[in-house]
mmCIF file of C-alpha atoms and ligand atoms in Angstrom:
data_model
loop_
_atom_site.group_PDB
_atom_site.id
_atom_site.type_symbol
_atom_site.label_atom_id
_atom_site.label_comp_id
_atom_site.label_asym_id
_atom_site.label_seq_id
_atom_site.Cartn_x
_atom_site.Cartn_y
_atom_site.Cartn_z
ATOM 1 C CA MET A 1 41.000 27.364 16.382
ATOM 2 C CA ILE A 2 37.383 28.058 17.391
ATOM 3 C CA THR A 3 36.773 31.730 18.221
ATOM 4 C CA GLY A 4 33.820 33.968 19.043
ATOM 5 C CA THR A 5 33.200 34.503 15.333
ATOM 6 C CA THR A 6 33.523 30.922 14.090
ATOM 7 C CA GLY A 7 30.699 29.984 11.681
ATOM 8 C CA LEU A 8 28.752 26.796 12.379
ATOM 9 C CA ALA A 9 27.952 23.971 9.967
ATOM 10 C CA GLY A 10 27.266 20.290 10.513
ATOM 11 C CA ILE A 11 25.278 17.179 9.736
ATOM 12 C CA ILE A 12 22.061 15.884 11.313
ATOM 13 C CA GLY A 13 21.068 12.225 11.068
ATOM 14 C CA ASP A 14 20.880 9.028 13.076
ATOM 15 C CA PRO A 15 23.441 7.524 13.225
ATOM 16 C CA VAL A 16 26.164 10.036 12.391
ATOM 17 C CA SER A 17 29.079 8.584 14.342
ATOM 18 C CA HIS A 18 30.642 6.965 11.248
ATOM 19 C CA SER A 19 30.054 9.936 8.950
ATOM 20 C CA LEU A 20 33.108 10.961 6.924
ATOM 21 C CA SER A 21 31.665 14.438 6.367
ATOM 22 C CA PRO A 22 33.101 16.172 9.487
ATOM 23 C CA ARG A 23 36.655 15.185 8.518
ATOM 24 C CA MET A 24 36.093 16.143 4.860
ATOM 25 C CA HIS A 25 34.473 19.519 5.619
ATOM 26 C CA ASN A 26 36.831 20.608 8.401
ATOM 27 C CA ALA A 27 39.854 19.779 6.205
ATOM 28 C CA ALA A 28 38.325 21.916 3.437
ATOM 29 C CA TYR A 29 37.621 24.912 5.714
ATOM 30 C CA ALA A 30 41.197 24.778 7.096
ATOM 31 C CA ALA A 31 42.681 24.684 3.582
ATOM 32 C CA MET A 32 40.393 27.530 2.461
ATOM 33 C CA GLY A 33 41.326 29.630 5.516
ATOM 34 C CA ILE A 34 37.632 29.894 6.468
ATOM 35 C CA ASP A 35 36.664 30.450 10.117
ATOM 36 C CA MET A 36 34.044 27.695 10.205
ATOM 37 C CA VAL A 37 33.574 24.362 11.978
ATOM 38 C CA TYR A 38 31.501 21.312 10.978
ATOM 39 C CA VAL A 39 30.010 19.099 13.702
ATOM 40 C CA PRO A 40 28.113 15.773 13.642
ATOM 41 C CA MET A 41 24.751 15.986 15.479
ATOM 42 C CA ARG A 42 22.780 12.831 16.181
ATOM 43 C CA VAL A 43 19.102 13.772 16.055
ATOM 44 C CA ASP A 44 16.275 11.392 16.929
ATOM 45 C CA GLY A 45 13.199 11.580 14.651
ATOM 46 C CA ALA A 46 11.056 12.860 17.542
ATOM 47 C CA ASP A 47 13.457 15.801 17.993
ATOM 48 C CA LEU A 48 13.766 16.843 14.355
ATOM 49 C CA GLU A 49 11.488 19.888 14.622
ATOM 50 C CA ALA A 50 13.369 21.106 17.709
ATOM 51 C CA ALA A 51 16.681 20.489 15.923
ATOM 52 C CA VAL A 52 15.616 22.651 12.950
ATOM 53 C CA ALA A 53 14.501 25.387 15.369
ATOM 54 C CA GLY A 54 17.951 25.088 16.966
ATOM 55 C CA ILE A 55 19.719 25.390 13.592
ATOM 56 C CA ARG A 56 17.692 28.557 13.007
ATOM 57 C CA ALA A 57 18.232 30.028 16.480
ATOM 58 C CA LEU A 58 21.934 29.239 16.653
ATOM 59 C CA GLY A 59 22.639 30.872 13.299
ATOM 60 C CA PHE A 60 24.081 27.862 11.475
ATOM 61 C CA VAL A 61 25.509 28.781 8.060
ATOM 62 C CA GLY A 62 24.355 25.438 6.703
ATOM 63 C CA VAL A 63 23.636 21.849 7.649
ATOM 64 C CA ASN A 64 23.754 18.532 5.801
ATOM 65 C CA VAL A 65 20.931 16.076 6.358
ATOM 66 C CA THR A 66 21.311 12.319 6.224
ATOM 67 C CA ILE A 67 19.299 9.154 6.884
ATOM 68 C CA PRO A 68 16.587 9.076 8.229
ATOM 69 C CA HIS A 69 15.664 12.789 8.037
ATOM 70 C CA LYS A 70 16.074 13.620 4.333
ATOM 71 C CA LEU A 71 12.301 13.560 3.692
ATOM 72 C CA ALA A 72 10.894 14.606 7.055
ATOM 73 C CA VAL A 73 12.981 17.793 7.225
ATOM 74 C CA ALA A 74 11.458 19.329 4.067
ATOM 75 C CA PRO A 75 8.174 20.665 5.571
ATOM 76 C CA LEU A 76 10.092 22.199 8.490
ATOM 77 C CA LEU A 77 12.056 24.544 6.192
ATOM 78 C CA ASP A 78 11.077 27.918 4.703
ATOM 79 C CA GLY A 79 11.489 26.822 1.091
ATOM 80 C CA LEU A 80 12.881 24.188 -1.235
ATOM 81 C CA HIS A 81 15.247 24.577 -4.167
ATOM 82 C CA ASP A 82 14.243 22.689 -7.332
ATOM 83 C CA SER A 83 17.010 20.130 -6.685
ATOM 84 C CA ALA A 84 15.215 19.099 -3.459
ATOM 85 C CA VAL A 85 11.765 19.138 -5.069
ATOM 86 C CA ALA A 86 12.966 16.855 -7.883
ATOM 87 C CA ALA A 87 14.726 14.456 -5.525
ATOM 88 C CA GLY A 88 11.844 14.540 -3.061
ATOM 89 C CA ALA A 89 14.527 14.834 -0.372
ATOM 90 C CA VAL A 90 16.834 17.416 1.249
ATOM 91 C CA ASN A 91 20.521 16.700 1.888
ATOM 92 C CA THR A 92 21.701 20.291 2.408
ATOM 93 C CA ILE A 93 20.085 23.201 4.272
ATOM 94 C CA VAL A 94 21.290 26.648 3.249
ATOM 95 C CA ARG A 95 20.661 29.805 5.287
ATOM 96 C CA ASP A 96 19.471 32.652 3.088
ATOM 97 C CA GLY A 97 19.068 35.692 5.370
ATOM 98 C CA GLU A 98 16.539 34.535 7.969
ATOM 99 C CA ALA A 99 15.232 31.681 5.802
ATOM 100 C CA LEU A 100 16.369 28.046 5.766
ATOM 101 C CA ILE A 101 16.184 26.597 2.247
ATOM 102 C CA GLY A 102 16.414 22.875 1.443
ATOM 103 C CA HIS A 103 18.664 21.792 -1.446
ATOM 104 C CA ASN A 104 19.838 18.442 -2.733
ATOM 105 C CA THR A 105 23.424 18.175 -3.999
ATOM 106 C CA ASP A 106 23.459 14.376 -4.523
ATOM 107 C CA GLY A 107 22.629 14.529 -8.249
ATOM 108 C CA GLU A 108 25.307 17.145 -8.906
ATOM 109 C CA GLY A 109 27.767 15.054 -6.859
ATOM 110 C CA PHE A 110 26.956 11.918 -8.834
ATOM 111 C CA ILE A 111 27.469 13.619 -12.210
ATOM 112 C CA ALA A 112 30.773 15.210 -11.139
ATOM 113 C CA ALA A 113 32.030 11.787 -9.953
ATOM 114 C CA LEU A 114 30.802 10.042 -13.116
ATOM 115 C CA GLU A 115 32.524 12.618 -15.314
ATOM 116 C CA GLU A 116 35.805 11.976 -13.465
ATOM 117 C CA SER A 117 35.674 8.273 -14.181
ATOM 118 C CA PHE A 118 33.728 7.593 -17.392
ATOM 119 C CA THR A 119 33.724 8.587 -21.051
ATOM 120 C CA PRO A 120 32.503 12.056 -22.029
ATOM 121 C CA ASP A 121 29.842 10.607 -24.356
ATOM 122 C CA TYR A 122 27.858 9.053 -21.464
ATOM 123 C CA PRO A 123 24.818 11.361 -21.947
ATOM 124 C CA SER A 124 23.919 9.346 -25.057
ATOM 125 C CA SER A 125 23.773 6.146 -22.982
ATOM 126 C CA PRO A 126 20.687 4.314 -21.700
ATOM 127 C CA ALA A 127 20.806 3.889 -17.913
ATOM 128 C CA LEU A 128 19.470 1.560 -15.242
ATOM 129 C CA ILE A 129 18.937 2.572 -11.619
ATOM 130 C CA VAL A 130 18.218 0.082 -8.862
ATOM 131 C CA GLY A 131 16.190 1.906 -6.196
ATOM 132 C CA ALA A 132 13.593 4.664 -6.202
ATOM 133 C CA GLY A 133 14.394 6.572 -3.009
ATOM 134 C CA GLY A 134 15.946 10.027 -2.619
ATOM 135 C CA ALA A 135 19.371 9.095 -3.977
ATOM 136 C CA ALA A 136 17.887 7.244 -6.971
ATOM 137 C CA ARG A 137 15.675 10.212 -7.801
ATOM 138 C CA SER A 138 18.567 12.695 -7.529
ATOM 139 C CA VAL A 139 20.710 10.553 -9.832
ATOM 140 C CA GLY A 140 17.841 9.900 -12.276
ATOM 141 C CA VAL A 141 16.989 13.599 -12.560
ATOM 142 C CA ALA A 142 20.664 14.525 -12.972
ATOM 143 C CA LEU A 143 21.108 11.949 -15.777
ATOM 144 C CA ALA A 144 17.875 13.125 -17.423
ATOM 145 C CA GLU A 145 19.154 16.720 -17.295
ATOM 146 C CA LYS A 146 22.262 15.487 -19.120
ATOM 147 C CA GLY A 147 20.002 14.125 -21.867
ATOM 148 C CA ILE A 148 20.196 10.334 -21.503
ATOM 149 C CA PRO A 149 17.706 8.724 -23.917
ATOM 150 C CA SER A 150 16.178 6.093 -21.632
ATOM 151 C CA LEU A 151 16.078 4.845 -18.058
ATOM 152 C CA LEU A 152 15.024 1.558 -16.505
ATOM 153 C CA ILE A 153 14.049 1.776 -12.810
ATOM 154 C CA VAL A 154 14.326 -1.502 -10.887
ATOM 155 C CA ASN A 155 12.774 -1.279 -7.431
ATOM 156 C CA ARG A 156 11.600 -3.617 -4.690
ATOM 157 C CA SER A 157 8.207 -1.907 -4.313
ATOM 158 C CA ARG A 158 5.947 -0.720 -7.131
ATOM 159 C CA GLY A 159 4.587 2.468 -5.513
ATOM 160 C CA ARG A 160 7.869 4.346 -5.254
ATOM 161 C CA ALA A 161 8.994 3.152 -8.692
ATOM 162 C CA GLU A 162 5.783 4.508 -10.234
ATOM 163 C CA GLU A 163 6.134 7.845 -8.454
ATOM 164 C CA PHE A 164 9.694 8.159 -9.768
ATOM 165 C CA GLN A 165 8.562 7.223 -13.294
ATOM 166 C CA GLU A 166 5.753 9.801 -13.153
ATOM 167 C CA LEU A 167 8.120 12.561 -11.992
ATOM 168 C CA LEU A 168 10.530 11.841 -14.851
ATOM 169 C CA ARG A 169 7.777 11.601 -17.479
ATOM 170 C CA GLU A 170 6.338 14.957 -16.414
ATOM 171 C CA ARG A 171 9.694 16.736 -16.423
ATOM 172 C CA TYR A 172 11.366 14.996 -19.362
ATOM 173 C CA PRO A 173 8.726 14.002 -21.951
ATOM 174 C CA HIS A 174 11.396 12.740 -24.377
ATOM 175 C CA LEU A 175 12.975 10.377 -21.846
ATOM 176 C CA GLU A 176 11.824 6.781 -22.184
ATOM 177 C CA VAL A 177 11.194 5.461 -18.647
ATOM 178 C CA GLU A 178 10.367 1.853 -17.827
ATOM 179 C CA ILE A 179 9.978 0.169 -14.453
ATOM 180 C CA HIS A 180 10.643 -3.344 -13.282
ATOM 181 C CA VAL A 181 9.529 -4.407 -9.801
ATOM 182 C CA SER A 182 12.204 -6.611 -8.256
ATOM 183 C CA SER A 183 14.877 -6.656 -5.518
ATOM 184 C CA SER A 184 17.387 -8.204 -7.896
ATOM 185 C CA LEU A 185 18.681 -7.698 -11.417
ATOM 186 C CA ASP A 186 17.700 -10.184 -14.101
ATOM 187 C CA PRO A 187 20.033 -10.660 -17.082
ATOM 188 C CA ASP A 188 17.663 -9.007 -19.580
ATOM 189 C CA SER A 189 17.512 -5.794 -17.568
ATOM 190 C CA LEU A 190 21.185 -5.138 -18.311
ATOM 191 C CA ARG A 191 20.810 -5.370 -22.054
ATOM 192 C CA GLU A 192 21.857 -2.113 -23.741
ATOM 193 C CA ARG A 193 22.111 -0.308 -20.369
ATOM 194 C CA ARG A 194 25.505 1.349 -20.377
ATOM 195 C CA ILE A 195 25.204 3.097 -16.998
ATOM 196 C CA ILE A 196 24.129 0.856 -14.099
ATOM 197 C CA VAL A 197 23.569 2.439 -10.685
ATOM 198 C CA ASN A 198 22.907 0.814 -7.312
ATOM 199 C CA ALA A 199 20.947 3.421 -5.338
ATOM 200 C CA THR A 200 19.806 1.042 -2.584
ATOM 201 C CA PRO A 201 21.636 0.380 0.686
ATOM 202 C CA LEU A 202 22.286 -3.240 -0.429
ATOM 203 C CA GLY A 203 25.897 -4.057 0.438
ATOM 204 C CA MET A 204 26.183 -1.137 2.845
ATOM 205 C CA SER A 205 26.542 -3.084 6.086
ATOM 206 C CA PRO A 206 27.142 -6.642 7.259
ATOM 207 C CA ASP A 207 23.327 -7.061 7.593
ATOM 208 C CA LEU A 208 22.502 -6.122 3.995
ATOM 209 C CA LYS A 209 23.742 -8.575 1.384
ATOM 210 C CA PRO A 210 25.180 -6.869 -1.710
ATOM 211 C CA LEU A 211 23.242 -6.583 -4.951
ATOM 212 C CA ARG A 212 24.355 -9.332 -7.391
ATOM 213 C CA LEU A 213 24.993 -8.489 -11.033
ATOM 214 C CA PRO A 214 24.145 -10.943 -13.813
ATOM 215 C CA VAL A 215 27.812 -10.771 -14.751
ATOM 216 C CA ASP A 216 27.530 -12.804 -17.961
ATOM 217 C CA ARG A 217 25.717 -9.786 -19.456
ATOM 218 C CA LEU A 218 28.369 -7.259 -18.475
ATOM 219 C CA SER A 219 30.856 -5.822 -20.933
ATOM 220 C CA LYS A 220 33.758 -3.383 -21.002
ATOM 221 C CA ASP A 221 31.486 -0.635 -22.364
ATOM 222 C CA GLN A 222 29.433 -0.443 -19.204
ATOM 223 C CA VAL A 223 29.997 1.504 -16.000
ATOM 224 C CA VAL A 224 28.688 0.140 -12.715
ATOM 225 C CA CYS A 225 28.118 2.828 -10.075
ATOM 226 C CA ASP A 226 27.597 1.822 -6.467
ATOM 227 C CA LEU A 227 26.382 4.666 -4.260
ATOM 228 C CA VAL A 228 27.351 2.550 -1.251
ATOM 229 C CA TYR A 229 30.882 3.254 0.020
ATOM 230 C CA ALA A 230 33.573 0.633 0.545
ATOM 231 C CA GLY A 231 35.662 0.647 3.721
ATOM 232 C CA SER A 232 38.730 -0.552 1.901
ATOM 233 C CA GLY A 233 39.246 -1.210 -1.771
ATOM 234 C CA ARG A 234 35.958 -1.823 -3.592
ATOM 235 C CA THR A 235 32.365 -2.773 -2.778
ATOM 236 C CA PRO A 236 31.354 -6.379 -3.683
ATOM 237 C CA LEU A 237 29.301 -4.960 -6.572
ATOM 238 C CA GLU A 238 32.312 -3.101 -7.963
ATOM 239 C CA SER A 239 34.478 -6.213 -7.611
ATOM 240 C CA GLN A 240 32.028 -8.310 -9.656
ATOM 241 C CA ALA A 241 31.950 -5.655 -12.382
ATOM 242 C CA ILE A 242 35.733 -5.280 -12.495
ATOM 243 C CA GLU A 243 36.161 -9.028 -13.012
ATOM 244 C CA LYS A 244 34.190 -8.624 -16.231
ATOM 245 C CA GLY A 245 36.219 -5.623 -17.334
ATOM 246 C CA ALA A 246 33.440 -3.055 -16.774
ATOM 247 C CA ALA A 247 34.297 0.416 -15.478
ATOM 248 C CA THR A 248 33.187 1.131 -11.922
ATOM 249 C CA MET A 249 32.541 4.036 -9.621
ATOM 250 C CA GLY A 250 32.109 3.716 -5.856
ATOM 251 C CA GLY A 251 30.123 6.008 -3.560
ATOM 252 C CA LEU A 252 33.066 7.975 -2.197
ATOM 253 C CA GLY A 253 33.387 10.088 -5.347
ATOM 254 C CA MET A 254 29.749 11.145 -5.039
ATOM 255 C CA LEU A 255 30.193 11.802 -1.310
ATOM 256 C CA LEU A 256 33.138 14.065 -2.104
ATOM 257 C CA HIS A 257 31.351 16.031 -4.809
ATOM 258 C CA GLN A 258 28.003 16.405 -2.983
ATOM 259 C CA GLY A 259 30.016 17.792 -0.039
ATOM 260 C CA ALA A 260 31.923 20.136 -2.338
ATOM 261 C CA ALA A 261 28.628 21.386 -3.801
ATOM 262 C CA ALA A 262 27.331 22.068 -0.251
ATOM 263 C CA ILE A 263 30.476 24.077 0.597
ATOM 264 C CA GLN A 264 30.049 26.077 -2.598
ATOM 265 C CA LEU A 265 26.450 26.881 -1.598
ATOM 266 C CA TRP A 266 27.434 27.915 1.938
ATOM 267 C CA THR A 267 30.617 29.880 1.211
ATOM 268 C CA LYS A 268 30.229 30.851 -2.479
ATOM 269 C CA ARG A 269 33.819 29.641 -2.898
ATOM 270 C CA LYS A 270 35.403 26.772 -4.797
ATOM 271 C CA PRO A 271 36.298 23.939 -2.399
ATOM 272 C CA PRO A 272 39.729 22.212 -2.404
ATOM 273 C CA LEU A 273 38.762 18.812 -3.870
ATOM 274 C CA GLU A 274 42.140 17.103 -3.391
ATOM 275 C CA VAL A 275 42.323 18.063 0.304
ATOM 276 C CA MET A 276 38.790 16.711 0.790
ATOM 277 C CA ARG A 277 39.573 13.519 -1.130
ATOM 278 C CA GLN A 278 42.617 12.858 1.075
ATOM 279 C CA ALA A 279 40.575 13.501 4.215
ATOM 280 C CA ILE A 280 38.034 10.852 3.111
ATOM 281 C CA GLU A 281 40.728 8.348 2.137
ATOM 282 C CA SER A 282 42.385 8.683 5.543
ATOM 283 C CA ARG A 283 39.111 7.625 7.260
ATOM 284 C CA ARG A 284 38.023 4.779 4.960
ATOM 285 C CA GLY A 285 38.833 2.226 7.649
ATOM 286 C CA ASP A 286 35.924 3.604 9.753
ATOM 287 C CA ILE A 287 33.283 2.468 7.216
ATOM 288 C CA PRO A 288 31.487 -0.759 8.213
ATOM 289 C CA GLN A 289 32.323 -3.650 5.853
ATOM 290 C CA ALA A 290 29.788 -5.435 3.652
ATOM 291 C CA PRO A 291 29.918 -9.267 3.760
HETATM 292 P P1 NAP B 1 15.982 5.728 0.665
HETATM 293 O O1 NAP B 1 15.318 7.003 0.241
HETATM 294 O O2 NAP B 1 15.606 5.093 1.950
HETATM 295 O O3 NAP B 1 15.741 4.661 -0.546
HETATM 296 C C1 NAP B 1 16.235 3.361 -0.444
HETATM 297 C C2 NAP B 1 15.904 2.576 -1.724
HETATM 298 O O4 NAP B 1 16.496 1.277 -1.591
HETATM 299 C C3 NAP B 1 14.410 2.357 -1.949
HETATM 300 O O5 NAP B 1 14.172 2.311 -3.328
HETATM 301 C C4 NAP B 1 14.193 0.979 -1.311
HETATM 302 O O6 NAP B 1 13.126 0.248 -1.907
HETATM 303 C C5 NAP B 1 15.476 0.279 -1.641
HETATM 304 N N1 NAP B 1 15.806 -0.755 -0.656
HETATM 305 C C6 NAP B 1 16.051 -0.579 0.666
HETATM 306 N N2 NAP B 1 16.325 -1.751 1.265
HETATM 307 C C7 NAP B 1 16.246 -2.700 0.286
HETATM 308 C C8 NAP B 1 16.414 -4.116 0.289
HETATM 309 N N3 NAP B 1 16.714 -4.805 1.407
HETATM 310 N N4 NAP B 1 16.249 -4.775 -0.884
HETATM 311 C C9 NAP B 1 15.947 -4.099 -2.029
HETATM 312 N N5 NAP B 1 15.760 -2.755 -2.077
HETATM 313 C C10 NAP B 1 15.920 -2.059 -0.930
HETATM 314 O O7 NAP B 1 17.560 5.901 0.742
HETATM 315 P P2 NAP B 1 18.488 6.881 -0.145
HETATM 316 O O8 NAP B 1 18.666 8.162 0.597
HETATM 317 O O9 NAP B 1 17.959 6.927 -1.532
HETATM 318 O O10 NAP B 1 19.889 6.124 -0.076
HETATM 319 C C11 NAP B 1 20.099 4.911 -0.792
HETATM 320 C C12 NAP B 1 21.574 4.504 -0.672
HETATM 321 O O11 NAP B 1 22.393 5.473 -1.334
HETATM 322 C C13 NAP B 1 22.087 4.439 0.783
HETATM 323 O O12 NAP B 1 22.945 3.325 0.899
HETATM 324 C C14 NAP B 1 22.883 5.698 0.943
HETATM 325 O O13 NAP B 1 23.955 5.564 1.874
HETATM 326 C C15 NAP B 1 23.453 5.866 -0.466
HETATM 327 N N6 NAP B 1 23.794 7.264 -0.759
HETATM 328 C C16 NAP B 1 25.091 7.537 -1.062
HETATM 329 C C17 NAP B 1 25.468 8.835 -1.346
HETATM 330 C C18 NAP B 1 26.892 9.124 -1.697
HETATM 331 O O14 NAP B 1 27.302 10.282 -1.578
HETATM 332 N N7 NAP B 1 27.656 8.149 -2.135
HETATM 333 C C19 NAP B 1 24.510 9.870 -1.320
HETATM 334 C C20 NAP B 1 23.180 9.542 -1.006
HETATM 335 C C21 NAP B 1 22.838 8.228 -0.719
HETATM 336 P P3 NAP B 1 11.568 0.540 -1.532
HETATM 337 O O15 NAP B 1 11.151 1.717 -2.350
HETATM 338 O O16 NAP B 1 10.908 -0.723 -1.904
HETATM 339 O O17 NAP B 1 11.557 0.827 -0.038
#
């Protein structure tokens, strides 16, 4: 029931019509007995500044930010939390008095999901991340914080890969960071990499063919994490990995936990994870299918 005192939260992006976040957040607020509502708001790039002014003027408690505004929103805010500085992107805006502060909860969400599905000794494992955008940087920083010994970044373009490498070298001098410029994974890149993460949109929609794994190099000791979500069952990348007996993690676990971290920031309360998980599961059919 929306009343005169209902708090406002939501998500800005373009598109947002298929976002699972409204269902997940509203289910959480209802279960927590919080008088708050979460709305999807499609915002064109040209209107982003006006949208942030609106968030400020309308007294939003907090707002999530998705593609394509995660970078462009940062200079429009009053400050950035270290999580957003490290990721180079904002996925959550938090109101702090009159100020709007940009955070990034993707890294925290990834680690919480990984810890649900993989062995507790993963921080001693070398990792490989495909991609060097905001999600890749959040995940890379979060794994570095956990103490992984080395990371291989595989990215289509050199510039972003080098920026990501530089950021990690500055912050984590003991982390060994290599880059490989490619849109695909060659068999050697998988050698000794126990954690393998797809942080590109490859496989996300019928127009973007999935990333292929050199499956003859996969083993049961590895975990393949796809940040892309599957509409039903698994993503093509997860299916390839499962055939070889590797552990897998899809993007829905990270979606759940990054959302939970945002709720914690906005309400200072622990969110009901199982209620949120069920809300996501009930809407899986709305996610566009990869080929
Ligand atoms: P982004 O900042 O735009 O970065 C995209 C990355 O993918 C870049 O490294 C880009 O390479 C690479 N890439 C894009 N298209 C490619 C292609 N056709 N072939 C090879 N590489 C390609 O995006 P992002 O915010 O990091 O998001 C990346 C993915 O993670 C998206 O699918 C997003 O939905 C997903 N994600 C999931 C969650 C979750 O909760 N599960 C959270 C955040 C993001 P260049 O550097 O060469 O452009």
